[in-house]
Tab-separated table of C-alpha atoms in Angstrom:
chain	number	residue	atom	x	y	z
A	1	MET	CA	13.339	-2.780	52.270
A	2	GLN	CA	14.107	-6.252	53.626
A	3	ALA	CA	10.612	-7.338	52.544
A	4	VAL	CA	11.439	-6.333	48.984
A	5	LEU	CA	14.768	-8.151	48.905
A	6	ASP	CA	13.263	-11.295	50.439
A	7	ASN	CA	10.452	-11.382	47.932
A	8	LEU	CA	12.226	-10.158	44.823
A	9	PRO	CA	12.433	-13.629	43.253
A	10	GLN	CA	8.659	-13.979	43.682
A	11	LEU	CA	8.037	-10.594	42.099
A	12	LEU	CA	10.281	-11.420	39.194
A	13	GLU	CA	8.420	-14.673	38.740
A	14	GLY	CA	5.242	-12.590	38.556
A	15	LEU	CA	6.940	-10.319	36.026
A	16	LYS	CA	7.744	-13.372	33.926
A	17	PHE	CA	4.029	-14.189	33.668
A	18	THR	CA	3.214	-10.529	32.937
A	19	LEU	CA	5.628	-10.648	29.994
A	20	TYR	CA	4.285	-14.018	28.766
A	21	TYR	CA	0.733	-12.700	28.679
A	22	SER	CA	1.914	-9.471	27.077
A	23	ILE	CA	3.768	-11.242	24.273
A	24	ALA	CA	0.914	-13.662	23.611
A	25	ALA	CA	-1.605	-10.831	23.598
A	26	ILE	CA	0.493	-8.594	21.315
A	27	ILE	CA	0.997	-11.361	18.740
A	28	LEU	CA	-2.717	-12.201	18.737
A	29	ALA	CA	-3.666	-8.528	18.737
A	30	VAL	CA	-1.642	-7.850	15.584
A	31	ILE	CA	-3.428	-10.738	13.849
A	32	PHE	CA	-6.862	-9.578	15.030
A	33	GLY	CA	-5.986	-5.996	14.154
A	34	LEU	CA	-4.834	-6.916	10.664
A	35	ILE	CA	-7.978	-8.909	9.993
A	36	ALA	CA	-10.219	-6.129	11.318
A	37	ALA	CA	-8.308	-3.472	9.323
A	38	LEU	CA	-8.624	-5.454	6.078
A	39	MET	CA	-12.315	-6.086	6.769
A	40	LYS	CA	-12.881	-2.395	7.364
A	41	LEU	CA	-11.082	-1.509	4.128
A	42	SER	CA	-12.896	-4.160	2.095
A	43	LYS	CA	-15.749	-3.338	-0.265
A	44	SER	CA	-18.214	-5.638	1.502
A	45	LYS	CA	-20.638	-3.747	3.711
A	46	ILE	CA	-21.123	-6.766	5.969
A	47	LEU	CA	-17.399	-7.195	6.658
A	48	LYS	CA	-17.041	-3.459	7.171
A	49	GLY	CA	-19.966	-3.421	9.594
A	50	LEU	CA	-18.685	-6.379	11.580
A	51	ALA	CA	-15.236	-4.827	11.935
A	52	THR	CA	-16.720	-1.488	12.963
A	53	VAL	CA	-18.858	-3.119	15.641
A	54	TYR	CA	-15.871	-5.025	16.992
A	55	ILE	CA	-13.601	-1.969	17.087
A	56	GLU	CA	-16.175	0.357	18.658
A	57	VAL	CA	-17.354	-2.135	21.278
A	58	PHE	CA	-13.847	-2.890	22.453
A	59	ARG	CA	-12.751	0.710	22.406
A	60	SER	CA	-15.819	2.069	24.121
A	61	THR	CA	-15.950	-0.223	27.128
A	62	PRO	CA	-13.354	-0.561	29.916
A	63	LEU	CA	-10.937	-3.452	29.605
A	64	LEU	CA	-11.704	-4.566	33.135
A	65	VAL	CA	-15.408	-4.870	32.280
A	66	GLN	CA	-14.516	-6.847	29.124
A	67	LEU	CA	-12.379	-9.189	31.181
A	68	PHE	CA	-15.026	-9.754	33.838
A	69	PHE	CA	-17.701	-10.252	31.172
A	70	ILE	CA	-15.781	-12.808	29.104
A	71	VAL	CA	-13.981	-14.593	31.924
A	72	PHE	CA	-16.876	-14.720	34.413
A	73	GLY	CA	-19.983	-13.473	32.625
A	74	LEU	CA	-19.884	-15.946	29.757
A	75	THR	CA	-19.294	-18.903	32.056
A	76	GLY	CA	-22.713	-18.109	33.569
A	77	VAL	CA	-24.421	-19.085	30.304
A	78	LEU	CA	-21.955	-21.494	28.682
A	79	PRO	CA	-20.060	-24.401	30.267
A	80	LEU	CA	-16.769	-22.896	29.134
A	81	ASN	CA	-14.885	-24.074	32.222
A	82	GLU	CA	-15.816	-27.643	31.362
A	83	TRP	CA	-14.837	-27.286	27.722
A	84	PHE	CA	-11.482	-25.689	28.335
A	85	GLY	CA	-10.718	-26.751	31.902
A	86	GLN	CA	-11.282	-24.986	35.179
A	87	ARG	CA	-7.730	-23.634	35.341
A	88	ALA	CA	-7.077	-23.063	31.662
A	89	TYR	CA	-10.268	-21.195	30.694
A	90	PRO	CA	-9.629	-17.976	32.657
A	91	ILE	CA	-6.086	-17.745	31.333
A	92	ILE	CA	-7.042	-18.436	27.701
A	93	ALA	CA	-10.082	-16.158	27.867
A	94	ALA	CA	-8.220	-13.336	29.564
A	95	THR	CA	-5.349	-13.464	27.056
A	96	ILE	CA	-7.756	-13.463	24.125
A	97	THR	CA	-9.834	-10.636	25.656
A	98	LEU	CA	-6.727	-8.592	26.162
A	99	ALA	CA	-5.706	-9.298	22.580
A	100	LEU	CA	-9.150	-8.320	21.286
A	101	HIS	CA	-8.962	-5.093	23.236
A	102	GLU	CA	-5.492	-4.173	21.952
A	103	GLY	CA	-6.404	-5.465	18.496
A	104	ALA	CA	-9.177	-2.879	18.228
A	105	TYR	CA	-6.596	-0.122	18.636
A	106	ILE	CA	-4.010	-1.887	16.463
A	107	SER	CA	-6.538	-2.261	13.634
A	108	GLU	CA	-6.757	1.524	13.472
A	109	ILE	CA	-2.949	1.775	13.417
A	110	ILE	CA	-2.791	-0.735	10.584
A	111	ARG	CA	-5.640	0.898	8.692
A	112	ALA	CA	-3.955	4.277	8.898
A	113	GLY	CA	-0.696	2.675	7.758
A	114	ILE	CA	-2.374	1.083	4.734
A	115	LEU	CA	-4.223	4.282	3.810
A	116	GLY	CA	-0.967	6.194	4.178
A	117	VAL	CA	0.612	4.332	1.262
A	118	ASP	CA	0.552	6.541	-1.836
A	119	ARG	CA	-2.236	5.727	-4.290
A	120	GLY	CA	0.328	5.725	-7.114
A	121	GLN	CA	1.938	2.631	-5.621
A	122	LYS	CA	-1.324	0.685	-5.983
A	123	GLU	CA	-1.858	1.983	-9.502
A	124	ALA	CA	1.642	0.980	-10.503
A	125	ALA	CA	1.090	-2.502	-9.074
A	126	ALA	CA	-2.248	-2.748	-10.932
A	127	SER	CA	-0.591	-1.591	-14.158
A	128	ILE	CA	1.781	-4.580	-14.157
A	129	GLY	CA	-1.195	-6.901	-13.723
A	130	MET	CA	-1.163	-7.521	-9.992
A	131	THR	CA	-4.457	-8.561	-8.390
A	132	GLU	CA	-5.726	-6.679	-5.354
A	133	TYR	CA	-4.416	-9.444	-3.130
A	134	LYS	CA	-0.908	-9.401	-4.616
A	135	THR	CA	-0.861	-5.605	-4.497
A	136	MET	CA	-1.677	-5.688	-0.809
A	137	ARG	CA	0.747	-8.519	-0.081
A	138	TYR	CA	3.815	-7.360	-2.024
A	139	ILE	CA	3.413	-3.597	-2.367
A	140	VAL	CA	1.078	-2.015	0.188
A	141	LEU	CA	1.593	-4.013	3.402
A	142	PRO	CA	5.434	-4.032	3.288
A	143	GLN	CA	5.393	-0.237	3.016
A	144	ALA	CA	2.585	0.181	5.505
A	145	PHE	CA	4.220	-2.048	8.138
A	146	LYS	CA	7.379	0.016	8.082
A	147	ARG	CA	5.537	3.147	9.163
A	148	MET	CA	3.379	1.190	11.549
A	149	ILE	CA	6.298	-0.067	13.628
A	150	PRO	CA	6.653	2.942	15.962
A	151	PRO	CA	2.937	3.099	16.924
A	152	LEU	CA	2.844	-0.694	17.227
A	153	VAL	CA	5.763	-0.591	19.663
A	154	ASN	CA	3.904	2.046	21.655
A	155	GLN	CA	0.797	-0.115	21.712
A	156	SER	CA	2.927	-2.980	23.005
A	157	ALA	CA	3.987	-0.841	25.938
A	158	GLN	CA	0.302	-0.065	26.534
A	159	THR	CA	-0.452	-3.803	26.455
A	160	ILE	CA	2.123	-4.531	29.158
A	161	LYS	CA	0.434	-1.901	31.336
A	162	ASP	CA	-2.962	-3.366	30.594
A	163	THR	CA	-1.936	-6.831	31.761
A	164	SER	CA	-2.017	-5.463	35.305
A	165	LEU	CA	-5.820	-5.747	34.976
A	166	LEU	CA	-5.481	-9.525	34.850
A	167	ALA	CA	-4.759	-9.573	38.605
A	168	PRO	CA	-8.306	-8.592	39.649
A	169	ILE	CA	-9.684	-11.619	37.803
A	170	GLY	CA	-7.304	-13.917	39.651
A	171	ILE	CA	-4.576	-14.452	37.135
A	172	ILE	CA	-1.053	-14.557	38.470
A	173	ASP	CA	1.102	-11.683	37.248
A	174	LEU	CA	3.372	-9.070	38.732
A	175	VAL	CA	0.506	-7.176	40.456
A	176	TYR	CA	-1.116	-10.362	41.773
A	177	ARG	CA	2.202	-11.564	43.230
A	178	GLY	CA	2.685	-8.147	44.822
A	179	GLN	CA	-0.698	-8.279	46.502
A	180	ILE	CA	0.098	-11.686	47.973
A	181	ILE	CA	3.454	-10.509	49.273
A	182	ILE	CA	1.853	-7.381	50.804
A	183	SER	CA	-0.762	-9.446	52.633
A	184	ALA	CA	2.052	-11.498	54.172
A	185	THR	CA	4.521	-8.692	54.902
A	186	PHE	CA	2.299	-5.610	55.500
A	187	GLU	CA	4.711	-3.502	53.494
A	188	PRO	CA	2.466	-1.885	50.879
A	189	PHE	CA	4.663	1.177	50.322
A	190	SER	CA	7.901	-0.554	49.387
A	191	ILE	CA	6.315	-3.391	47.443
A	192	TRP	CA	4.058	-1.161	45.325
A	193	LEU	CA	7.021	1.185	44.786
A	194	VAL	CA	9.132	-1.691	43.475
A	195	ILE	CA	6.298	-2.899	41.243
A	196	ALA	CA	5.937	0.606	39.815
A	197	ILE	CA	9.697	0.826	39.214
A	198	ILE	CA	9.693	-2.518	37.414
A	199	TYR	CA	6.858	-1.449	35.119
A	200	PHE	CA	8.459	1.964	34.573
A	201	THR	CA	11.839	0.510	33.615
A	202	ILE	CA	10.383	-1.806	30.985
A	203	ILE	CA	7.820	0.567	29.534
A	204	PHE	CA	10.096	3.574	29.533
A	205	ALA	CA	12.712	1.552	27.664
A	206	ILE	CA	10.149	0.425	25.097
A	207	SER	CA	8.716	3.895	24.468
A	208	GLN	CA	12.237	5.322	24.139
A	209	PHE	CA	12.882	2.624	21.571
A	210	ALA	CA	9.669	3.583	19.711
A	211	GLY	CA	10.786	7.224	19.728
A	212	TYR	CA	14.183	6.188	18.356
A	213	LEU	CA	12.548	4.191	15.560
A	214	GLU	CA	10.299	7.125	14.726
A	215	ARG	CA	13.225	9.553	14.506
A	216	ARG	CA	15.226	7.128	12.389
A	217	MET	CA	12.299	6.707	10.021
A	218	GLN	CA	12.061	10.492	9.681
A	219	LEU	CA	15.734	10.538	8.706
A	220	ASP	CA	15.646	7.981	5.930
A	221	LYS	CA	12.222	8.826	4.551
A	222	ARG	CA	12.254	6.470	1.656
B	1	MET	CA	-4.673	-3.187	-31.817
B	2	ILE	CA	-6.788	-0.819	-29.705
B	3	ASN	CA	-10.342	0.042	-30.631
B	4	VAL	CA	-12.223	2.731	-28.773
B	5	GLU	CA	-15.898	3.297	-29.473
B	6	ASN	CA	-17.896	6.188	-28.053
B	7	LEU	CA	-16.004	6.125	-24.744
B	8	ARG	CA	-17.611	8.196	-21.990
B	9	LYS	CA	-16.380	8.751	-18.480
B	10	SER	CA	-18.026	10.750	-15.725
B	11	PHE	CA	-16.880	11.450	-12.195
B	12	GLY	CA	-20.166	12.006	-10.461
B	13	LYS	CA	-21.803	14.855	-12.328
B	14	LEU	CA	-18.609	15.865	-14.067
B	15	ASP	CA	-18.362	14.542	-17.602
B	16	VAL	CA	-14.688	14.143	-18.402
B	17	LEU	CA	-14.882	12.145	-21.610
B	18	LYS	CA	-17.827	12.834	-23.852
B	19	GLY	CA	-17.705	10.137	-26.490
B	20	ILE	CA	-14.236	9.311	-27.795
B	21	SER	CA	-13.800	7.015	-30.765
B	22	THR	CA	-10.509	6.116	-32.332
B	23	GLU	CA	-8.348	3.234	-33.346
B	24	ILE	CA	-4.695	2.556	-32.653
B	25	ARG	CA	-2.941	0.244	-35.012
B	26	HIS	CA	-0.172	-2.296	-34.343
B	27	GLN	CA	3.215	-0.547	-34.000
B	28	GLU	CA	1.629	2.880	-34.236
B	29	VAL	CA	2.810	5.715	-32.019
B	30	VAL	CA	-0.086	7.973	-31.082
B	31	VAL	CA	0.554	11.198	-29.227
B	32	VAL	CA	-2.310	12.814	-27.321
B	33	ILE	CA	-2.114	16.553	-26.761
B	34	GLY	CA	-4.491	19.158	-25.372
B	35	PRO	CA	-4.888	21.685	-22.577
B	36	SER	CA	-4.965	20.478	-18.959
B	37	GLY	CA	-8.383	19.260	-17.957
B	38	SER	CA	-9.147	18.167	-21.537
B	39	GLY	CA	-9.490	14.535	-20.383
B	40	LYS	CA	-6.389	13.182	-22.115
B	41	SER	CA	-4.999	11.523	-18.984
B	42	THR	CA	-8.394	10.051	-18.134
B	43	PHE	CA	-8.601	8.714	-21.684
B	44	LEU	CA	-5.217	7.044	-21.263
B	45	ARG	CA	-6.127	5.591	-17.856
B	46	CYS	CA	-9.303	4.102	-19.299
B	47	LEU	CA	-7.162	2.162	-21.803
B	48	ASN	CA	-5.804	-0.119	-19.049
B	49	GLY	CA	-8.837	0.051	-16.829
B	50	LEU	CA	-7.326	2.218	-14.099
B	51	GLU	CA	-10.448	4.281	-14.684
B	52	GLU	CA	-13.581	2.372	-15.436
B	53	ALA	CA	-15.439	3.607	-18.529
B	54	THR	CA	-18.921	4.921	-17.776
B	55	SER	CA	-20.092	3.741	-21.180
B	56	GLY	CA	-18.675	2.832	-24.559
B	57	LYS	CA	-16.397	0.051	-25.691
B	58	ILE	CA	-12.664	-0.477	-25.522
B	59	GLU	CA	-11.061	-3.454	-27.234
B	60	ILE	CA	-7.399	-4.298	-26.868
B	61	ASP	CA	-5.885	-6.950	-29.135
B	62	GLY	CA	-9.297	-8.526	-29.548
B	63	VAL	CA	-10.158	-8.528	-25.819
B	64	GLU	CA	-13.001	-6.317	-24.744
B	65	LEU	CA	-11.766	-4.381	-21.700
B	66	THR	CA	-15.163	-2.884	-21.030
B	67	ASN	CA	-16.771	-6.316	-20.696
B	68	PRO	CA	-17.213	-6.990	-16.937
B	69	LYS	CA	-16.341	-10.652	-17.556
B	70	THR	CA	-12.880	-9.795	-18.864
B	71	ASN	CA	-10.037	-10.567	-16.430
B	72	ILE	CA	-8.667	-7.059	-16.130
B	73	HIS	CA	-5.500	-8.207	-14.302
B	74	GLU	CA	-4.648	-10.589	-17.118
B	75	LEU	CA	-5.272	-7.872	-19.703
B	76	ARG	CA	-3.086	-5.323	-17.877
B	77	GLN	CA	-0.082	-7.671	-18.178
B	78	HIS	CA	-0.104	-6.815	-21.869
B	79	VAL	CA	-0.599	-3.069	-21.421
B	80	GLY	CA	2.416	-1.344	-19.869
B	81	MET	CA	2.067	2.049	-18.260
B	82	CYS	CA	4.376	4.843	-17.127
B	83	PHE	CA	3.131	7.532	-14.806
B	84	GLN	CA	3.913	11.221	-14.405
B	85	GLN	CA	5.159	10.578	-10.852
B	86	PHE	CA	7.030	7.352	-11.873
B	87	ASN	CA	5.468	5.425	-8.944
B	88	LEU	CA	8.425	3.115	-8.462
B	89	PHE	CA	7.944	0.743	-5.523
B	90	ARG	CA	9.730	2.637	-2.779
B	91	HIS	CA	10.501	-0.332	-0.556
B	92	LEU	CA	12.222	-2.280	-3.334
B	93	ASN	CA	15.563	-1.658	-4.977
B	94	ILE	CA	15.833	-0.980	-8.676
B	95	LEU	CA	16.392	-4.634	-9.647
B	96	GLN	CA	13.502	-5.801	-7.473
B	97	ASN	CA	11.239	-3.103	-8.938
B	98	ILE	CA	11.703	-4.711	-12.325
B	99	THR	CA	11.693	-8.376	-11.293
B	100	ILE	CA	8.608	-8.267	-9.049
B	101	GLY	CA	6.218	-8.284	-12.019
B	102	PRO	CA	7.740	-11.230	-13.859
B	103	MET	CA	8.191	-13.151	-10.614
B	104	LYS	CA	4.903	-12.512	-8.813
B	105	VAL	CA	2.575	-11.997	-11.787
B	106	LEU	CA	4.083	-14.235	-14.476
B	107	ASN	CA	5.561	-16.749	-11.985
B	108	LYS	CA	8.971	-16.697	-13.682
B	109	SER	CA	12.105	-17.823	-11.825
B	110	LYS	CA	14.271	-15.320	-9.990
B	111	GLU	CA	17.235	-16.051	-12.261
B	112	GLU	CA	15.262	-15.547	-15.429
B	113	SER	CA	13.650	-12.383	-14.120
B	114	GLU	CA	16.935	-10.887	-12.970
B	115	GLN	CA	18.586	-11.655	-16.255
B	116	LEU	CA	15.754	-9.899	-18.088
B	117	ALA	CA	15.847	-6.983	-15.621
B	118	ARG	CA	19.621	-6.441	-16.113
B	119	GLN	CA	19.129	-6.515	-19.882
B	120	LEU	CA	16.391	-3.873	-19.627
B	121	LEU	CA	18.376	-1.721	-17.235
B	122	LYS	CA	21.256	-1.712	-19.682
B	123	ARG	CA	18.851	-0.781	-22.450
B	124	VAL	CA	17.649	2.297	-20.502
B	125	GLY	CA	21.241	3.154	-19.558
B	126	LEU	CA	21.094	2.289	-15.841
B	127	GLY	CA	23.055	-0.928	-15.640
B	128	ASP	CA	25.011	0.287	-12.631
B	129	LYS	CA	22.025	1.243	-10.453
B	130	GLU	CA	20.401	-2.108	-9.734
B	131	GLN	CA	21.141	-2.075	-5.999
B	132	ASN	CA	19.990	1.523	-5.429
B	133	TYR	CA	16.615	2.516	-4.084
B	134	PRO	CA	14.250	4.737	-6.087
B	135	ASP	CA	14.742	7.763	-3.822
B	136	GLU	CA	18.478	7.685	-4.544
B	137	LEU	CA	17.874	8.251	-8.240
B	138	SER	CA	17.095	11.422	-10.152
B	139	GLY	CA	13.639	11.861	-11.645
B	140	GLY	CA	14.870	11.072	-15.129
B	141	GLN	CA	16.562	7.907	-13.890
B	142	GLN	CA	13.434	6.862	-11.993
B	143	GLN	CA	11.282	7.292	-15.072
B	144	ARG	CA	13.687	5.156	-17.103
B	145	VAL	CA	13.444	2.459	-14.424
B	146	ALA	CA	9.654	2.718	-14.611
B	147	ILE	CA	9.873	2.139	-18.355
B	148	ALA	CA	12.066	-0.915	-17.750
B	149	ARG	CA	9.581	-2.195	-15.118
B	150	ALA	CA	6.748	-1.945	-17.629
B	151	LEU	CA	8.819	-3.580	-20.405
B	152	ALA	CA	9.655	-6.523	-18.155
B	153	MET	CA	6.057	-7.695	-18.587
B	154	LYS	CA	6.682	-7.837	-22.368
B	155	PRO	CA	3.629	-5.668	-23.089
B	156	LYS	CA	1.995	-5.370	-26.491
B	157	VAL	CA	1.172	-1.706	-25.878
B	158	MET	CA	2.821	0.976	-23.780
B	159	LEU	CA	0.901	3.894	-22.294
B	160	PHE	CA	2.726	7.025	-21.143
B	161	ASP	CA	0.941	9.566	-18.931
B	162	GLU	CA	2.902	12.805	-19.177
B	163	PRO	CA	6.189	10.970	-18.614
B	164	THR	CA	8.337	14.101	-18.532
B	165	SER	CA	6.047	16.602	-16.784
B	166	ALA	CA	7.513	16.044	-13.346
B	167	LEU	CA	11.101	16.236	-14.552
B	168	ASP	CA	13.699	19.004	-14.403
B	169	PRO	CA	14.305	20.292	-17.944
B	170	GLU	CA	17.761	18.781	-18.214
B	171	MET	CA	16.338	15.287	-17.622
B	172	VAL	CA	13.570	15.399	-20.160
B	173	GLY	CA	15.880	14.432	-23.024
B	174	GLU	CA	17.125	11.182	-21.523
B	175	VAL	CA	13.579	9.912	-20.993
B	176	LEU	CA	12.338	10.999	-24.408
B	177	ASN	CA	15.353	9.264	-25.997
B	178	VAL	CA	14.362	5.986	-24.375
B	179	ILE	CA	10.771	6.368	-25.546
B	180	GLY	CA	12.009	7.309	-29.021
B	181	ASP	CA	14.103	4.137	-29.121
B	182	LEU	CA	11.028	2.104	-28.249
B	183	ALA	CA	9.162	3.712	-31.130
B	184	GLU	CA	11.972	2.710	-33.484
B	185	ASP	CA	11.782	-0.854	-32.184
B	186	GLY	CA	8.178	-0.973	-33.274
B	187	MET	CA	6.410	-0.751	-29.900
B	188	THR	CA	2.757	0.298	-30.098
B	189	MET	CA	2.435	3.362	-27.874
B	190	VAL	CA	-0.017	5.966	-26.710
B	191	ILE	CA	1.714	9.022	-25.211
B	192	VAL	CA	0.091	11.887	-23.428
B	193	THR	CA	2.571	14.765	-23.467
B	194	HIS	CA	3.190	18.488	-23.496
B	195	GLU	CA	6.427	18.061	-25.414
B	196	MET	CA	5.335	19.280	-28.836
B	197	GLY	CA	8.727	18.849	-30.464
B	198	PHE	CA	8.801	15.255	-29.314
B	199	ALA	CA	5.210	14.663	-30.458
B	200	ARG	CA	6.144	15.887	-33.906
B	201	LYS	CA	9.266	13.745	-34.062
B	202	VAL	CA	8.095	10.309	-32.834
B	203	GLY	CA	4.343	10.458	-33.384
B	204	ASP	CA	2.782	8.642	-36.309
B	205	ARG	CA	-0.449	10.344	-35.429
B	206	VAL	CA	-1.431	13.195	-33.141
B	207	ILE	CA	-4.757	13.367	-31.314
B	208	PHE	CA	-5.891	16.756	-30.045
B	209	MET	CA	-8.405	16.669	-27.202
B	210	ASP	CA	-10.328	19.483	-25.542
B	211	GLU	CA	-13.112	19.471	-22.926
B	212	GLY	CA	-13.647	15.727	-23.190
B	213	TYR	CA	-13.919	15.621	-26.973
B	214	LEU	CA	-11.519	14.297	-29.593
B	215	ILE	CA	-11.326	17.458	-31.670
B	216	GLU	CA	-8.934	16.498	-34.383
B	217	GLU	CA	-6.471	13.772	-35.301
B	218	GLY	CA	-3.963	13.197	-38.042
B	219	PRO	CA	-0.269	12.979	-38.928
B	220	PRO	CA	1.896	15.411	-36.896
B	221	ALA	CA	2.824	17.470	-39.927
B	222	GLU	CA	-0.842	18.140	-40.674
B	223	ILE	CA	-1.943	18.836	-37.120
B	224	PHE	CA	0.965	21.100	-36.325
B	225	ASN	CA	1.299	22.902	-39.645
B	226	ASN	CA	-2.252	22.971	-40.847
B	227	PRO	CA	-4.785	22.395	-38.053
B	228	GLN	CA	-8.367	22.407	-39.324
B	229	GLU	CA	-10.258	23.107	-36.137
B	230	LYS	CA	-10.381	26.482	-34.395
B	231	ARG	CA	-9.661	25.021	-30.962
B	232	THR	CA	-6.619	23.184	-32.234
B	233	GLN	CA	-5.360	26.341	-33.845
B	234	SER	CA	-5.751	28.437	-30.703
B	235	PHE	CA	-4.172	25.747	-28.489
B	236	LEU	CA	-1.179	25.363	-30.800
B	237	ALA	CA	-0.811	29.124	-31.037
B	238	LYS	CA	-0.358	29.207	-27.290
B	239	VAL	CA	2.097	26.329	-26.918
B	240	LEU	CA	4.254	26.521	-30.037
């Protein structure tokens, strides 16, 4: 237990990075997801096809493989480390990869949210002269986002879990810090236990919050 | 005001409108009646382009709606519509439901739009509901808000698609009264309805449709008291 207490500040520092990457990835993922969802709902076959390829590729391969491929694989054919910097590239690439991965799932959440808005709402917007863009912007998306919030909060919890896969590619986070501490203290049981408890506390709180939002939305179904 | 020439509409293999031609004059109130599935709602929805005509020509106030080059969004600003299910914007309160068109489509100021919205709400008898949300209102109240929302665009024509069909009987009157007032104010209107008493009272002309054809049209007194066509006679015998 002493090993845990001695190294708690280090672990919490790792947690800080985990949360930074999570927040950055979630924000980017919502943007990627929205773009992909709108592409998939567009009339253009090309845009539809591109979005479908993106979503299926990122959902049908493991995140760890995506990370290795983009962070290490691409540097084998492109001088990305020179362009972005030896230290910065892995962090930027890993965050974007994580965002692309989560964005593929979020695009389906957003698409379902948009399709869930009653057709009559679009027709009413059209009948007062709104263009497709204005209808989406002022009528459909505000209603869709409301019902998307619970699944998006859940996907955020998933994203925090997924950041633990950044450690194997050498990015400092909670897991990476833990591994360093274990190699110095030889206390795998207590350190991994504490890491698990930290993840559990945060993610359990978030999914409870998502559940609460979902129940509240059921109550005032307007 | 509205000119319809040989309008046809098919959904896949299903022919819903099989060549409708008619004309609606300025300030005229035209009531469209007929059995369900006769194509009367589809006909109405073609008049503001919610359904695209398969062939034929529709002209509204000199603008050809069926011409692909026509800016349909611009044209719809002048053609108000009320739906059977009201379709109020559920995430906006009553005032915002009415102001969003003038503000976002006509780019009017918030003050001007709200002033107009309050005026219209008073006109439909709902001056005290502006902060409520659609789901807090009765069906009849929602439909009156929907009428106000359409009027806020200052349309030249109003289309009504079975405006009272989704209402409890005791709320039908309040909506029909508002529509009746509009007729008195000289609004050009096309109304699809099952309310035969109302059709007779406010209609300048009644159109009877069946199976995608315009079977018969004329003044209400003639259509209701002395229908010429067999199908009109048998339909009216069932509903009157």
